[in-house]
Coordinates of C-alpha atoms in Angstrom, one line a residue:
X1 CA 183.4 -9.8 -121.1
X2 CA 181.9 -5.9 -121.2
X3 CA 178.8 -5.9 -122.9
X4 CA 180.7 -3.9 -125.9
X5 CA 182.2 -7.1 -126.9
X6 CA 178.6 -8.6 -126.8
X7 CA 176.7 -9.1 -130.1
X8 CA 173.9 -6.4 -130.8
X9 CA 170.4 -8.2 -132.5
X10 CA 171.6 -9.1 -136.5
X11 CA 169.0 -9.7 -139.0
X12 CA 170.0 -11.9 -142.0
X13 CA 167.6 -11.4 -144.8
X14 CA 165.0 -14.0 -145.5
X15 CA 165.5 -14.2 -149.0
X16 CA 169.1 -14.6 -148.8
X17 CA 168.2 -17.8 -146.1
X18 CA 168.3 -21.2 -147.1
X19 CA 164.8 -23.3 -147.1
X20 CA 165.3 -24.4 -143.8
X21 CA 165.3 -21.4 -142.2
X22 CA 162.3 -20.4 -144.5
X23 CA 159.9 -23.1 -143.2
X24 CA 161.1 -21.8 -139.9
X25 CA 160.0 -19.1 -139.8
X26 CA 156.5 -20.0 -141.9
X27 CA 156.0 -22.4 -139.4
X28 CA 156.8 -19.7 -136.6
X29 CA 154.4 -17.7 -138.2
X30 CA 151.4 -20.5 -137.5
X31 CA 152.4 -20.9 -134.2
X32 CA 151.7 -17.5 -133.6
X33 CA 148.7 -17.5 -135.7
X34 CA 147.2 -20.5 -133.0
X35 CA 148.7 -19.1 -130.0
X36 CA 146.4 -15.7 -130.8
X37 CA 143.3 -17.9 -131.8
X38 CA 143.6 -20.4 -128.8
X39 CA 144.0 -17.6 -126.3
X40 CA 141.1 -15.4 -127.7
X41 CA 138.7 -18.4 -127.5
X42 CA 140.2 -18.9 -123.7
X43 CA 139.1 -15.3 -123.3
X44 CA 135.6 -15.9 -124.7
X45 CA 135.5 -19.3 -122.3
X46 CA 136.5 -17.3 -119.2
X47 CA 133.8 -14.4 -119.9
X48 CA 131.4 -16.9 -121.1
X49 CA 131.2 -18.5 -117.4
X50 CA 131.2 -15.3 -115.6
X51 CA 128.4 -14.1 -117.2
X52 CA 126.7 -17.6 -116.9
X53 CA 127.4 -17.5 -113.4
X54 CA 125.3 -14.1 -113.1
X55 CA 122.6 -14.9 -115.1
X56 CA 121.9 -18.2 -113.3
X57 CA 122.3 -16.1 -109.7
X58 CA 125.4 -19.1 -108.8
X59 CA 127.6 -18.3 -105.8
X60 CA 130.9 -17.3 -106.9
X61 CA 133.3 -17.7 -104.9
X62 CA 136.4 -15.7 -104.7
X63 CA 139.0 -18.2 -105.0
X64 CA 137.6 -18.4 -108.4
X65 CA 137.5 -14.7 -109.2
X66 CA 141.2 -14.7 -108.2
X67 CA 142.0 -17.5 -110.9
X68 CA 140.4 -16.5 -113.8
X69 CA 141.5 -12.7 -112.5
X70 CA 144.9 -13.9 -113.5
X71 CA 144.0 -16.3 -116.1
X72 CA 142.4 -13.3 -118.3
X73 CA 145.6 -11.2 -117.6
X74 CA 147.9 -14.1 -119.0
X75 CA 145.6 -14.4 -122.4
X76 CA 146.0 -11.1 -123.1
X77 CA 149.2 -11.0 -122.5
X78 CA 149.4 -13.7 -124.7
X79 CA 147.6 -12.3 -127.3
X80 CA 149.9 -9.7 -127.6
X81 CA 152.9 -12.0 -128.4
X82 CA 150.7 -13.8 -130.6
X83 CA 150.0 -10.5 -132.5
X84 CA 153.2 -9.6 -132.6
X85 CA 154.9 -12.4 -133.8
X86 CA 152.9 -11.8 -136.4
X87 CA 153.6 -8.5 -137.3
X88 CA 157.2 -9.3 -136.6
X89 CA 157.3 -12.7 -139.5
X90 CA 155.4 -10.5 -141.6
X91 CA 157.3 -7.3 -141.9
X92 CA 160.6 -9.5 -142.2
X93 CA 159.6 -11.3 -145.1
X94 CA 158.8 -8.5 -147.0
X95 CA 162.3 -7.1 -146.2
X96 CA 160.8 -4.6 -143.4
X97 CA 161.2 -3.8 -139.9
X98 CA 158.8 -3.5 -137.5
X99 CA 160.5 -2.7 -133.8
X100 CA 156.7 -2.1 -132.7
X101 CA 156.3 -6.2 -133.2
X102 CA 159.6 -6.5 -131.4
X103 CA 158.5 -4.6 -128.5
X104 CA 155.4 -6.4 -128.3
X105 CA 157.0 -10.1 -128.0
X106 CA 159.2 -9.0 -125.4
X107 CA 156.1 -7.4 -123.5
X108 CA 154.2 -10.2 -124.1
X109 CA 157.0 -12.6 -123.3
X110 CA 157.6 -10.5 -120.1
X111 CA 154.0 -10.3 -118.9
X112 CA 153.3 -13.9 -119.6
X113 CA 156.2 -15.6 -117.5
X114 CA 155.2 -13.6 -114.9
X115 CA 151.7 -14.4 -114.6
X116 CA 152.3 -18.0 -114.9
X117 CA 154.6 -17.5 -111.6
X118 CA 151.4 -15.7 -110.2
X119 CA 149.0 -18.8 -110.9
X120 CA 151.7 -20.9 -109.7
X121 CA 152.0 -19.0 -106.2
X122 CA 148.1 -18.8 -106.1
X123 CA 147.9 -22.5 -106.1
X124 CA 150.7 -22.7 -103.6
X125 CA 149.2 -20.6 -101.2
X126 CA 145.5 -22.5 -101.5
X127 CA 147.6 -25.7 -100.5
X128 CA 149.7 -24.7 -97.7
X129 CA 147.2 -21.6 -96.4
X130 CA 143.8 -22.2 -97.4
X131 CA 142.5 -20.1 -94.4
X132 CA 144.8 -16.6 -95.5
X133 CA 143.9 -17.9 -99.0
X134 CA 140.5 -16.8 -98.6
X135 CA 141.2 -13.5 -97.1
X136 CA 143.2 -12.3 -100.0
X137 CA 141.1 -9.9 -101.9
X138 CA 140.6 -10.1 -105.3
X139 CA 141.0 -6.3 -105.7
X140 CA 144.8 -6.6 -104.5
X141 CA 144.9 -9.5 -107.5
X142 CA 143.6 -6.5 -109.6
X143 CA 146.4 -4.6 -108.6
X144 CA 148.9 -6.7 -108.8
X145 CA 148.0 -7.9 -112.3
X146 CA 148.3 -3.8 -112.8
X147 CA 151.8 -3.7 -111.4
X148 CA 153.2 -6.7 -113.5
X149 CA 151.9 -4.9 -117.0
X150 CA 153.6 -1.7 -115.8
X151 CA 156.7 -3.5 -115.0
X152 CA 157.1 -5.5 -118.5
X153 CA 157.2 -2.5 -120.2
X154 CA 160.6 -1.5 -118.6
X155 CA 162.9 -4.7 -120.2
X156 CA 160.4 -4.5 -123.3
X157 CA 161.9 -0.8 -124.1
X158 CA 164.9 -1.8 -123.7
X159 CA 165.3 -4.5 -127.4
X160 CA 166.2 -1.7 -129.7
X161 CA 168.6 0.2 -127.7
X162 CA 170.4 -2.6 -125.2
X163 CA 168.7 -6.2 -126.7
X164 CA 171.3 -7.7 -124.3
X165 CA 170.1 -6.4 -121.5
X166 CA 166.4 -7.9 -122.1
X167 CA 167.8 -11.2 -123.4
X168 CA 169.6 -11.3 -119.4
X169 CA 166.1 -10.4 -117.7
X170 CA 164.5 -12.7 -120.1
X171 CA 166.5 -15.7 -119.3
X172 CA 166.6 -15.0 -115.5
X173 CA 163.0 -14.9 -115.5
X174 CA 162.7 -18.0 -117.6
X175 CA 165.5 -19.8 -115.1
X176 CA 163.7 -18.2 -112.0
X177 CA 160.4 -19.8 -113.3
X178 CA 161.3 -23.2 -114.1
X179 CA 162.9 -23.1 -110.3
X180 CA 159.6 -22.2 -108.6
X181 CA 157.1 -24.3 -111.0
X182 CA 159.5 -27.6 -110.3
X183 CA 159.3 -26.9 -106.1
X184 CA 156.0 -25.6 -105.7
X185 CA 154.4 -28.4 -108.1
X186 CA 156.9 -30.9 -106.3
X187 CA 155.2 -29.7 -103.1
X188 CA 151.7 -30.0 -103.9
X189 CA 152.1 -33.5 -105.5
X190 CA 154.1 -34.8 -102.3
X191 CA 151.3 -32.9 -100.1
X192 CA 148.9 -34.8 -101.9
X193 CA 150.2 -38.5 -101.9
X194 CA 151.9 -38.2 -98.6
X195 CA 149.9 -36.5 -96.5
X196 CA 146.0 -36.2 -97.8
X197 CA 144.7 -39.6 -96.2
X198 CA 147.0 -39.9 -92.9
X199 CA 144.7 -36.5 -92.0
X200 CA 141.5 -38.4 -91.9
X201 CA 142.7 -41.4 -90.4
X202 CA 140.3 -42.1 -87.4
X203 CA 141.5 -42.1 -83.8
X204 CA 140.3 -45.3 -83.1
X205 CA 141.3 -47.8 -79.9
X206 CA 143.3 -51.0 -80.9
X207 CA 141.3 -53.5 -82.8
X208 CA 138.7 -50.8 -84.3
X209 CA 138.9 -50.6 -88.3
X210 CA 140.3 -47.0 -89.5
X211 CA 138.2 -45.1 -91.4
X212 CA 140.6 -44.8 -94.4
X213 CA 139.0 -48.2 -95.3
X214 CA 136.2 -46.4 -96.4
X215 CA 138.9 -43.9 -98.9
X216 CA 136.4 -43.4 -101.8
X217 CA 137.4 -44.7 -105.0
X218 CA 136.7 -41.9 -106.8
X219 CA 138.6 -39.6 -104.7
X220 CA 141.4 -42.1 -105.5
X221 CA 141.0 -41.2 -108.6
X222 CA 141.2 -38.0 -108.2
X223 CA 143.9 -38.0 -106.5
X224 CA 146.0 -40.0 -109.2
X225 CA 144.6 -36.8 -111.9
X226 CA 145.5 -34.1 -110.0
X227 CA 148.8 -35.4 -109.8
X228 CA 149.7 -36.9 -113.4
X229 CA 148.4 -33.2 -114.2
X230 CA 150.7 -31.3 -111.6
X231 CA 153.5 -33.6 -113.2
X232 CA 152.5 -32.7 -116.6
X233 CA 152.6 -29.0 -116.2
X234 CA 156.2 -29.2 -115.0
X235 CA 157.3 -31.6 -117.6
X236 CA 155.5 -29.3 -120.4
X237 CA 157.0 -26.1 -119.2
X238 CA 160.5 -27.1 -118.7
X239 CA 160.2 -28.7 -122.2
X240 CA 159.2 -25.5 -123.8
X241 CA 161.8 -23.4 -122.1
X242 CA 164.8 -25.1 -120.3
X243 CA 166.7 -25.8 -124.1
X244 CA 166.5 -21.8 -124.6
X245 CA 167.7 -21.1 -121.4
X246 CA 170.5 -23.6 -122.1
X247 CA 171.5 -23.0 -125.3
X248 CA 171.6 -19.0 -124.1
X249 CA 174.0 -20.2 -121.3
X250 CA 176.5 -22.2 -123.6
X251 CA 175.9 -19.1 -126.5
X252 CA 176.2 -15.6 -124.5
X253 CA 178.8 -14.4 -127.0
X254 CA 175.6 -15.0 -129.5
X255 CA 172.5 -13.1 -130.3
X256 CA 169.5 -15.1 -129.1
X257 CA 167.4 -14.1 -131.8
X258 CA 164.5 -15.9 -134.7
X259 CA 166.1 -14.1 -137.7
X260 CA 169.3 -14.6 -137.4
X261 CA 169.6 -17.0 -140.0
X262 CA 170.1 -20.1 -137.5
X263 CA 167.7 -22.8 -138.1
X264 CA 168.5 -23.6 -134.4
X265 CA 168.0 -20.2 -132.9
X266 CA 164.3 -20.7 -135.0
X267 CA 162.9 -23.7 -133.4
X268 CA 164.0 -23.1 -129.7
X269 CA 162.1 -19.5 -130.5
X270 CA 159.4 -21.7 -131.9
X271 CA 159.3 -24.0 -128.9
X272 CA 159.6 -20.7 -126.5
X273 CA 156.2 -19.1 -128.1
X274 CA 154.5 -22.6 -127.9
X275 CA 154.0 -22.7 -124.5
X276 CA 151.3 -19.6 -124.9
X277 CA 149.3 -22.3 -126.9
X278 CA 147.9 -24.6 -124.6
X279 CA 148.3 -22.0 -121.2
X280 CA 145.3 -20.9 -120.5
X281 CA 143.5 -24.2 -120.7
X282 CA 145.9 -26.2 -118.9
X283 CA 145.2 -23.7 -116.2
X284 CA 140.9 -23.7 -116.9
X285 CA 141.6 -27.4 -116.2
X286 CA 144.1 -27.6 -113.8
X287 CA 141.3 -25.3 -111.5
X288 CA 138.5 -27.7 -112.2
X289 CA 140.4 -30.8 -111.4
X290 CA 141.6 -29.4 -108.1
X291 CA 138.3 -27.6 -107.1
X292 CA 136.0 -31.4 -107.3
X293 CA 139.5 -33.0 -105.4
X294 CA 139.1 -30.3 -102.8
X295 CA 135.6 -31.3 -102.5
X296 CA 135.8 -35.4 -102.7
X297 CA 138.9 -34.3 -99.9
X298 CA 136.6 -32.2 -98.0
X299 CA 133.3 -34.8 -98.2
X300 CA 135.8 -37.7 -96.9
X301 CA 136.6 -35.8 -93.7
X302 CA 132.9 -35.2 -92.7
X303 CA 132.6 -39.2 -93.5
X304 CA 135.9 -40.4 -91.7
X305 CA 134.2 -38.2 -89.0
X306 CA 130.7 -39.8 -88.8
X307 CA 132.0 -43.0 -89.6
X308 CA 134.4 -42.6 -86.2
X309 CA 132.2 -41.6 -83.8
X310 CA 129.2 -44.5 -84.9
X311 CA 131.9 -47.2 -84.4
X312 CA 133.0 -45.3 -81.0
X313 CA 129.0 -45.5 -80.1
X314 CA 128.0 -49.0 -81.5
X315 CA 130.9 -50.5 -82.1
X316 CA 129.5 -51.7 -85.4
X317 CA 130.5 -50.8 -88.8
X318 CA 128.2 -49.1 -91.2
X319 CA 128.6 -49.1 -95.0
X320 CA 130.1 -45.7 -96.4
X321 CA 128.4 -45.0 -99.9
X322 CA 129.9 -42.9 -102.3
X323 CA 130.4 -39.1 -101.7
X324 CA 129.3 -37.9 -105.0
X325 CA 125.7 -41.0 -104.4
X326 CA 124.9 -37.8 -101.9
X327 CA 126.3 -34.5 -103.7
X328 CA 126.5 -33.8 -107.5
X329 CA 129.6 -31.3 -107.8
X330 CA 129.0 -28.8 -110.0
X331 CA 132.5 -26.8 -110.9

């Protein structure tokens, strides 16, 4: 099919709609209203602890610069969808058009799914390369964050002129996305389970207890949040966008659009914008949760490895308290 036989974006006027449709796009409307209040006070969070952090003379490390580098990037970005959406609903109930709104919820759209691939790679990398992870620096985060803005704005420009052409990069981003999230989450949850306690295991003779009799409870614990919440992040993202994705695939000959009348089109648009909601504290959380695992992880090697060499000496077993009896973690 040549993209001439492809629909162009149609706009069906909202008076002319059926109620449906109208409480779609009223309740589109909230949606956006939340996903721009949610994200600024994510914003206020994120600056809020920096500044903590430098009153207080705290050591900050640069893994968690990197993060909330990227995490301030992806509310703003999601601010601006918010915002637009806003203008957008607004301007098309009073019968206007705003193609400024338009452009700004394909920017935002754009810039978003990108920067949720960038906090997805940031965690891969921390798993599988903690060593490199530490070299990156956070001024090629910086610049990278730079690039991705400068690069939304390309498909963004493109809705009035070729919306086709945007709904393609659009959808391949949103297919791309769901692809890495599933593996790299799938990674880290099996890298977790599978191989976080055969590490520590003691090299003991025959006979000798291993030290993973001594697995702290609480890191056990742990362990079971971090990855219910790994699951959870792939289960809520490929809730929010896998039915637009499909219904685009088994609908090319269609506009995928909010106001084209379709109560259908509506709510997959609704569901698509939802995922901006609860973002930037899934990712506030998901760092906290793996930063105290990493250190109940870290606190059970030094342990296994005390533990090891005492029974290797003695031959007698000494009690292992609990890691955090010695440390309080402060996130």
């Amino acid at each position: 099919m040549n993209k001439k036989d492809l629909p162009e974006m149609s706009l069906v006027s909202f008076h002319q709609t059926k109620d449906g449709y109208k409480a779609c796009v009223i309740l589109m409307f909230i949606t956006a209203s939340c996903v721009v209040i949610l994200n600024i006070m994510a914003l206020i969070f994120i600056v809020t602890k920096q500044r903590k952090k430098m009153q207080n003379h705290q050591k900050y490390s640069t893994g968690a610069k990197r993060n909330e580098m990227i995490l301030t990037s992806l509310c703003v970005a999601n601010v601006l969808l918010g915002v637009g959406v806003l203008a957008d609903s607004a301007c098309y109930v009073n019968g206007q058009e705003l193609w400024a709104g338009a452009y700004m919820i394909g920017f935002g759209l754009i810039t978003s799914l990108i920067h949720i691939g960038m906090l997805t790679l940031e965690r891969f990398i921390a798993v599988k390369f903690p060593f490199k992870y530490k070299e990156i620096n956070p001024k090629f985060v910086i610049a990278t964050s730079i690039i991705v803005w400068l690069l939304s704005v390309l498909p963004a420009l493109t809705i009035r002129y070729n919306f086709n052409l945007f709904l393609i990069v659009l959808f391949s981003l949103l297919l791309v996305s769901n692809v890495v999230i599933t593996c790299v989450y799938s990674y880290i949850i099996f890298h977790i389970r599978c191989s976080n306690q055969s590490k520590h295991k003691s090299k003991l003779s025959p006979g000798q207890p291993s030290a993973s009799l001594w697995y702290s409870k609480e890191q056990k614990e742990q362990q079971n949040k971090v990855t219910a919440f790994c699951f959870s992040i792939v289960i809520s993202y490929v809730v929010s966008t896998m039915p637009s994705v499909i219904w685009y695939l088994t609908h090319y000959e269609q506009s995928f659009t909010p106001y084209s009348g379709s109560v259908i089109g509506s709510l997959l648009f609704i569901l698509l914008i939802s995922r901006s909601l609860a973002d930037p504290m899934i990712y506030i959380f998901r760092e906290r949760i793996h930063k105290k695992f990493t250190y109940l992880h870290s606190k059970f090697a030094l342990k296994s490895e005390k533990i090891s060499s005492t029974i290797s000496s003695t031959g007698e077993v000494e009690e292992m308290k609990p890691c955090m009896e010695e440390e309080k973690f402060e996130p």
